């Protein structure tokens, strides 16, 4: 192979700034183990692996974001439910319905990200 086509594992980055390596087997494989299996790889392979890693990390981040939103919505639902039990109003009832639909939507989005 020509020199410009050969890359090493350093292209992928050996840093662990976000602390997920070591705790996530897929990222560990994409970051470290895959490169141990190959002496030299072409630029197209490196780009494909980087794309897989980027897609996987984006999926993880999307799932974490959905989890954060679900927690926030659940807390808001509990507060609204308590307030509605004390003094029922039409606005609170509609907010309860909206919050339940939002939570359901977030759960569906999280499921699709994890799939």
mmCIF file with all atom_site columns, C-alpha atoms in Angstrom:
data_model
loop_
_atom_site.group_PDB
_atom_site.id
_atom_site.type_symbol
_atom_site.label_atom_id
_atom_site.label_alt_id
_atom_site.label_comp_id
_atom_site.label_asym_id
_atom_site.label_entity_id
_atom_site.label_seq_id
_atom_site.pdbx_PDB_ins_code
_atom_site.Cartn_x
_atom_site.Cartn_y
_atom_site.Cartn_z
_atom_site.occupancy
_atom_site.B_iso_or_equiv
_atom_site.pdbx_formal_charge
_atom_site.auth_seq_id
_atom_site.auth_comp_id
_atom_site.auth_asym_id
_atom_site.auth_atom_id
_atom_site.pdbx_PDB_model_num
ATOM 1   C CA . UNK A 1 1   ? 0.000   0.000  0.000  1.00 0.00 ? 1   UNK A CA 1
ATOM 2   C CA . UNK A 1 2   ? 1.054   3.538  -0.599 1.00 0.00 ? 2   UNK A CA 1
ATOM 3   C CA . UNK A 1 3   ? 2.117   5.542  2.414  1.00 0.00 ? 3   UNK A CA 1
ATOM 4   C CA . UNK A 1 4   ? -0.730  8.096  2.263  1.00 0.00 ? 4   UNK A CA 1
ATOM 5   C CA . UNK A 1 5   ? -3.334  5.301  2.310  1.00 0.00 ? 5   UNK A CA 1
ATOM 6   C CA . UNK A 1 6   ? -2.019  3.714  5.486  1.00 0.00 ? 6   UNK A CA 1
ATOM 7   C CA . UNK A 1 7   ? -3.178  5.093  8.822  1.00 0.00 ? 7   UNK A CA 1
ATOM 8   C CA . UNK A 1 8   ? -2.753  3.935  12.392 1.00 0.00 ? 8   UNK A CA 1
ATOM 9   C CA . UNK A 1 9   ? -4.976  3.815  15.450 1.00 0.00 ? 9   UNK A CA 1
ATOM 10  C CA . UNK A 1 10  ? -3.953  7.332  16.437 1.00 0.00 ? 10  UNK A CA 1
ATOM 11  C CA . UNK A 1 11  ? -6.353  8.665  13.810 1.00 0.00 ? 11  UNK A CA 1
ATOM 12  C CA . UNK A 1 12  ? -9.253  7.360  15.890 1.00 0.00 ? 12  UNK A CA 1
ATOM 13  C CA . UNK A 1 13  ? -7.970  9.148  18.971 1.00 0.00 ? 13  UNK A CA 1
ATOM 14  C CA . UNK A 1 14  ? -6.721  7.351  22.017 1.00 0.00 ? 14  UNK A CA 1
ATOM 15  C CA . UNK A 1 15  ? -8.061  9.855  24.507 1.00 0.00 ? 15  UNK A CA 1
ATOM 16  C CA . UNK A 1 16  ? -10.916 9.233  26.889 1.00 0.00 ? 16  UNK A CA 1
ATOM 17  C CA . UNK A 1 17  ? -12.102 12.780 27.526 1.00 0.00 ? 17  UNK A CA 1
ATOM 18  C CA . UNK A 1 18  ? -15.750 11.817 28.060 1.00 0.00 ? 18  UNK A CA 1
ATOM 19  C CA . UNK A 1 19  ? -15.002 8.824  30.286 1.00 0.00 ? 19  UNK A CA 1
ATOM 20  C CA . UNK A 1 20  ? -17.060 6.318  28.330 1.00 0.00 ? 20  UNK A CA 1
ATOM 21  C CA . UNK A 1 21  ? -14.215 4.104  27.178 1.00 0.00 ? 21  UNK A CA 1
ATOM 22  C CA . UNK A 1 22  ? -13.699 1.158  29.443 1.00 0.00 ? 22  UNK A CA 1
ATOM 23  C CA . UNK A 1 23  ? -17.337 1.198  30.465 1.00 0.00 ? 23  UNK A CA 1
ATOM 24  C CA . UNK A 1 24  ? -18.741 0.759  26.960 1.00 0.00 ? 24  UNK A CA 1
ATOM 25  C CA . UNK A 1 25  ? -17.630 -2.358 25.110 1.00 0.00 ? 25  UNK A CA 1
ATOM 26  C CA . UNK A 1 26  ? -18.606 -1.133 21.657 1.00 0.00 ? 26  UNK A CA 1
ATOM 27  C CA . UNK A 1 27  ? -16.666 2.119  21.971 1.00 0.00 ? 27  UNK A CA 1
ATOM 28  C CA . UNK A 1 28  ? -13.692 0.258  23.401 1.00 0.00 ? 28  UNK A CA 1
ATOM 29  C CA . UNK A 1 29  ? -13.754 -2.042 20.388 1.00 0.00 ? 29  UNK A CA 1
ATOM 30  C CA . UNK A 1 30  ? -14.041 0.828  17.908 1.00 0.00 ? 30  UNK A CA 1
ATOM 31  C CA . UNK A 1 31  ? -11.357 2.863  19.665 1.00 0.00 ? 31  UNK A CA 1
ATOM 32  C CA . UNK A 1 32  ? -8.804  0.216  20.619 1.00 0.00 ? 32  UNK A CA 1
ATOM 33  C CA . UNK A 1 33  ? -9.397  -3.448 19.821 1.00 0.00 ? 33  UNK A CA 1
ATOM 34  C CA . UNK A 1 34  ? -10.259 -3.065 16.132 1.00 0.00 ? 34  UNK A CA 1
ATOM 35  C CA . UNK A 1 35  ? -6.895  -1.442 15.484 1.00 0.00 ? 35  UNK A CA 1
ATOM 36  C CA . UNK A 1 36  ? -5.003  -4.263 17.219 1.00 0.00 ? 36  UNK A CA 1
ATOM 37  C CA . UNK A 1 37  ? -6.426  -6.678 14.640 1.00 0.00 ? 37  UNK A CA 1
ATOM 38  C CA . UNK A 1 38  ? -5.070  -4.711 11.659 1.00 0.00 ? 38  UNK A CA 1
ATOM 39  C CA . UNK A 1 39  ? -1.512  -3.539 11.024 1.00 0.00 ? 39  UNK A CA 1
ATOM 40  C CA . UNK A 1 40  ? -2.440  -0.885 8.462  1.00 0.00 ? 40  UNK A CA 1
ATOM 41  C CA . UNK A 1 41  ? -5.800  0.121  7.124  1.00 0.00 ? 41  UNK A CA 1
ATOM 42  C CA . UNK A 1 42  ? -6.861  2.342  4.275  1.00 0.00 ? 42  UNK A CA 1
ATOM 43  C CA . UNK A 1 43  ? -8.391  5.755  4.668  1.00 0.00 ? 43  UNK A CA 1
ATOM 44  C CA . UNK A 1 44  ? -11.819 4.486  3.516  1.00 0.00 ? 44  UNK A CA 1
ATOM 45  C CA . UNK A 1 45  ? -11.846 1.906  6.333  1.00 0.00 ? 45  UNK A CA 1
ATOM 46  C CA . UNK A 1 46  ? -10.884 4.550  8.866  1.00 0.00 ? 46  UNK A CA 1
ATOM 47  C CA . UNK A 1 47  ? -13.654 6.837  7.615  1.00 0.00 ? 47  UNK A CA 1
ATOM 48  C CA . UNK A 1 48  ? -16.220 4.003  7.853  1.00 0.00 ? 48  UNK A CA 1
ATOM 49  C CA . UNK A 1 49  ? -15.137 3.139  11.400 1.00 0.00 ? 49  UNK A CA 1
ATOM 50  C CA . UNK A 1 50  ? -15.197 6.802  12.403 1.00 0.00 ? 50  UNK A CA 1
ATOM 51  C CA . UNK A 1 51  ? -18.699 7.038  10.936 1.00 0.00 ? 51  UNK A CA 1
ATOM 52  C CA . UNK A 1 52  ? -19.831 3.995  12.925 1.00 0.00 ? 52  UNK A CA 1
ATOM 53  C CA . UNK A 1 53  ? -18.349 5.446  16.089 1.00 0.00 ? 53  UNK A CA 1
ATOM 54  C CA . UNK A 1 54  ? -19.970 8.850  15.475 1.00 0.00 ? 54  UNK A CA 1
ATOM 55  C CA . UNK A 1 55  ? -23.375 7.246  14.833 1.00 0.00 ? 55  UNK A CA 1
ATOM 56  C CA . UNK A 1 56  ? -23.074 5.103  17.949 1.00 0.00 ? 56  UNK A CA 1
ATOM 57  C CA . UNK A 1 57  ? -22.033 8.020  20.189 1.00 0.00 ? 57  UNK A CA 1
ATOM 58  C CA . UNK A 1 58  ? -24.841 10.162 18.758 1.00 0.00 ? 58  UNK A CA 1
ATOM 59  C CA . UNK A 1 59  ? -27.269 7.367  19.582 1.00 0.00 ? 59  UNK A CA 1
ATOM 60  C CA . UNK A 1 60  ? -25.955 7.178  23.135 1.00 0.00 ? 60  UNK A CA 1
ATOM 61  C CA . UNK A 1 61  ? -26.177 10.934 23.540 1.00 0.00 ? 61  UNK A CA 1
ATOM 62  C CA . UNK A 1 62  ? -29.697 10.948 22.101 1.00 0.00 ? 62  UNK A CA 1
ATOM 63  C CA . UNK A 1 63  ? -30.772 8.275  24.562 1.00 0.00 ? 63  UNK A CA 1
ATOM 64  C CA . UNK A 1 64  ? -29.228 10.148 27.477 1.00 0.00 ? 64  UNK A CA 1
ATOM 65  C CA . UNK A 1 65  ? -30.984 13.343 26.383 1.00 0.00 ? 65  UNK A CA 1
ATOM 66  C CA . UNK A 1 66  ? -34.333 11.514 26.183 1.00 0.00 ? 66  UNK A CA 1
ATOM 67  C CA . UNK A 1 67  ? -33.742 10.063 29.650 1.00 0.00 ? 67  UNK A CA 1
ATOM 68  C CA . UNK A 1 68  ? -33.077 13.548 31.051 1.00 0.00 ? 68  UNK A CA 1
ATOM 69  C CA . UNK A 1 69  ? -36.234 14.913 29.440 1.00 0.00 ? 69  UNK A CA 1
ATOM 70  C CA . UNK A 1 70  ? -38.305 11.971 30.738 1.00 0.00 ? 70  UNK A CA 1
ATOM 71  C CA . UNK A 1 71  ? -37.086 12.615 34.289 1.00 0.00 ? 71  UNK A CA 1
ATOM 72  C CA . UNK A 1 72  ? -37.909 16.316 34.008 1.00 0.00 ? 72  UNK A CA 1
ATOM 73  C CA . UNK A 1 73  ? -41.371 15.600 32.586 1.00 0.00 ? 73  UNK A CA 1
ATOM 74  C CA . UNK A 1 74  ? -42.087 13.000 35.282 1.00 0.00 ? 74  UNK A CA 1
ATOM 75  C CA . UNK A 1 75  ? -41.198 15.490 38.013 1.00 0.00 ? 75  UNK A CA 1
ATOM 76  C CA . UNK A 1 76  ? -43.434 18.092 36.403 1.00 0.00 ? 76  UNK A CA 1
ATOM 77  C CA . UNK A 1 77  ? -46.215 15.507 36.102 1.00 0.00 ? 77  UNK A CA 1
ATOM 78  C CA . UNK A 1 78  ? -45.986 14.682 39.818 1.00 0.00 ? 78  UNK A CA 1
ATOM 79  C CA . UNK A 1 79  ? -46.115 18.358 40.796 1.00 0.00 ? 79  UNK A CA 1
ATOM 80  C CA . UNK A 1 80  ? -49.056 19.056 38.511 1.00 0.00 ? 80  UNK A CA 1
ATOM 81  C CA . UNK A 1 81  ? -50.869 15.962 39.724 1.00 0.00 ? 81  UNK A CA 1
ATOM 82  C CA . UNK A 1 82  ? -50.471 17.042 43.373 1.00 0.00 ? 82  UNK A CA 1
ATOM 83  C CA . UNK A 1 83  ? -51.645 20.562 42.588 1.00 0.00 ? 83  UNK A CA 1
ATOM 84  C CA . UNK A 1 84  ? -54.617 19.189 40.636 1.00 0.00 ? 84  UNK A CA 1
ATOM 85  C CA . UNK A 1 85  ? -55.622 16.954 43.553 1.00 0.00 ? 85  UNK A CA 1
ATOM 86  C CA . UNK A 1 86  ? -55.649 19.982 45.882 1.00 0.00 ? 86  UNK A CA 1
ATOM 87  C CA . UNK A 1 87  ? -57.481 22.341 43.546 1.00 0.00 ? 87  UNK A CA 1
ATOM 88  C CA . UNK A 1 88  ? -58.746 20.727 40.339 1.00 0.00 ? 88  UNK A CA 1
ATOM 89  C CA . UNK A 1 89  ? -58.831 23.066 37.358 1.00 0.00 ? 89  UNK A CA 1
ATOM 90  C CA . UNK A 1 90  ? -59.350 22.534 33.648 1.00 0.00 ? 90  UNK A CA 1
ATOM 91  C CA . UNK A 1 91  ? -55.906 23.992 32.897 1.00 0.00 ? 91  UNK A CA 1
ATOM 92  C CA . UNK A 1 92  ? -54.206 21.487 35.208 1.00 0.00 ? 92  UNK A CA 1
ATOM 93  C CA . UNK A 1 93  ? -56.209 18.627 33.752 1.00 0.00 ? 93  UNK A CA 1
ATOM 94  C CA . UNK A 1 94  ? -55.113 19.620 30.237 1.00 0.00 ? 94  UNK A CA 1
ATOM 95  C CA . UNK A 1 95  ? -51.518 19.984 31.408 1.00 0.00 ? 95  UNK A CA 1
ATOM 96  C CA . UNK A 1 96  ? -51.661 16.448 32.865 1.00 0.00 ? 96  UNK A CA 1
ATOM 97  C CA . UNK A 1 97  ? -52.876 15.093 29.537 1.00 0.00 ? 97  UNK A CA 1
ATOM 98  C CA . UNK A 1 98  ? -50.180 16.992 27.641 1.00 0.00 ? 98  UNK A CA 1
ATOM 99  C CA . UNK A 1 99  ? -47.435 15.835 29.996 1.00 0.00 ? 99  UNK A CA 1
ATOM 100 C CA . UNK A 1 100 ? -48.524 12.203 29.668 1.00 0.00 ? 100 UNK A CA 1
ATOM 101 C CA . UNK A 1 101 ? -48.437 12.485 25.877 1.00 0.00 ? 101 UNK A CA 1
ATOM 102 C CA . UNK A 1 102 ? -45.000 14.152 25.999 1.00 0.00 ? 102 UNK A CA 1
ATOM 103 C CA . UNK A 1 103 ? -43.655 11.383 28.243 1.00 0.00 ? 103 UNK A CA 1
ATOM 104 C CA . UNK A 1 104 ? -45.046 8.740  25.924 1.00 0.00 ? 104 UNK A CA 1
ATOM 105 C CA . UNK A 1 105 ? -43.454 10.484 22.946 1.00 0.00 ? 105 UNK A CA 1
ATOM 106 C CA . UNK A 1 106 ? -40.060 10.668 24.694 1.00 0.00 ? 106 UNK A CA 1
ATOM 107 C CA . UNK A 1 107 ? -40.262 6.985  25.656 1.00 0.00 ? 107 UNK A CA 1
ATOM 108 C CA . UNK A 1 108 ? -40.937 6.097  22.029 1.00 0.00 ? 108 UNK A CA 1
ATOM 109 C CA . UNK A 1 109 ? -38.025 8.232  20.822 1.00 0.00 ? 109 UNK A CA 1
ATOM 110 C CA . UNK A 1 110 ? -35.725 6.641  23.410 1.00 0.00 ? 110 UNK A CA 1
ATOM 111 C CA . UNK A 1 111 ? -36.839 3.167  22.341 1.00 0.00 ? 111 UNK A CA 1
ATOM 112 C CA . UNK A 1 112 ? -36.139 3.976  18.690 1.00 0.00 ? 112 UNK A CA 1
ATOM 113 C CA . UNK A 1 113 ? -32.657 5.330  19.574 1.00 0.00 ? 113 UNK A CA 1
ATOM 114 C CA . UNK A 1 114 ? -31.850 2.185  21.540 1.00 0.00 ? 114 UNK A CA 1
ATOM 115 C CA . UNK A 1 115 ? -33.109 -0.071 18.761 1.00 0.00 ? 115 UNK A CA 1
#
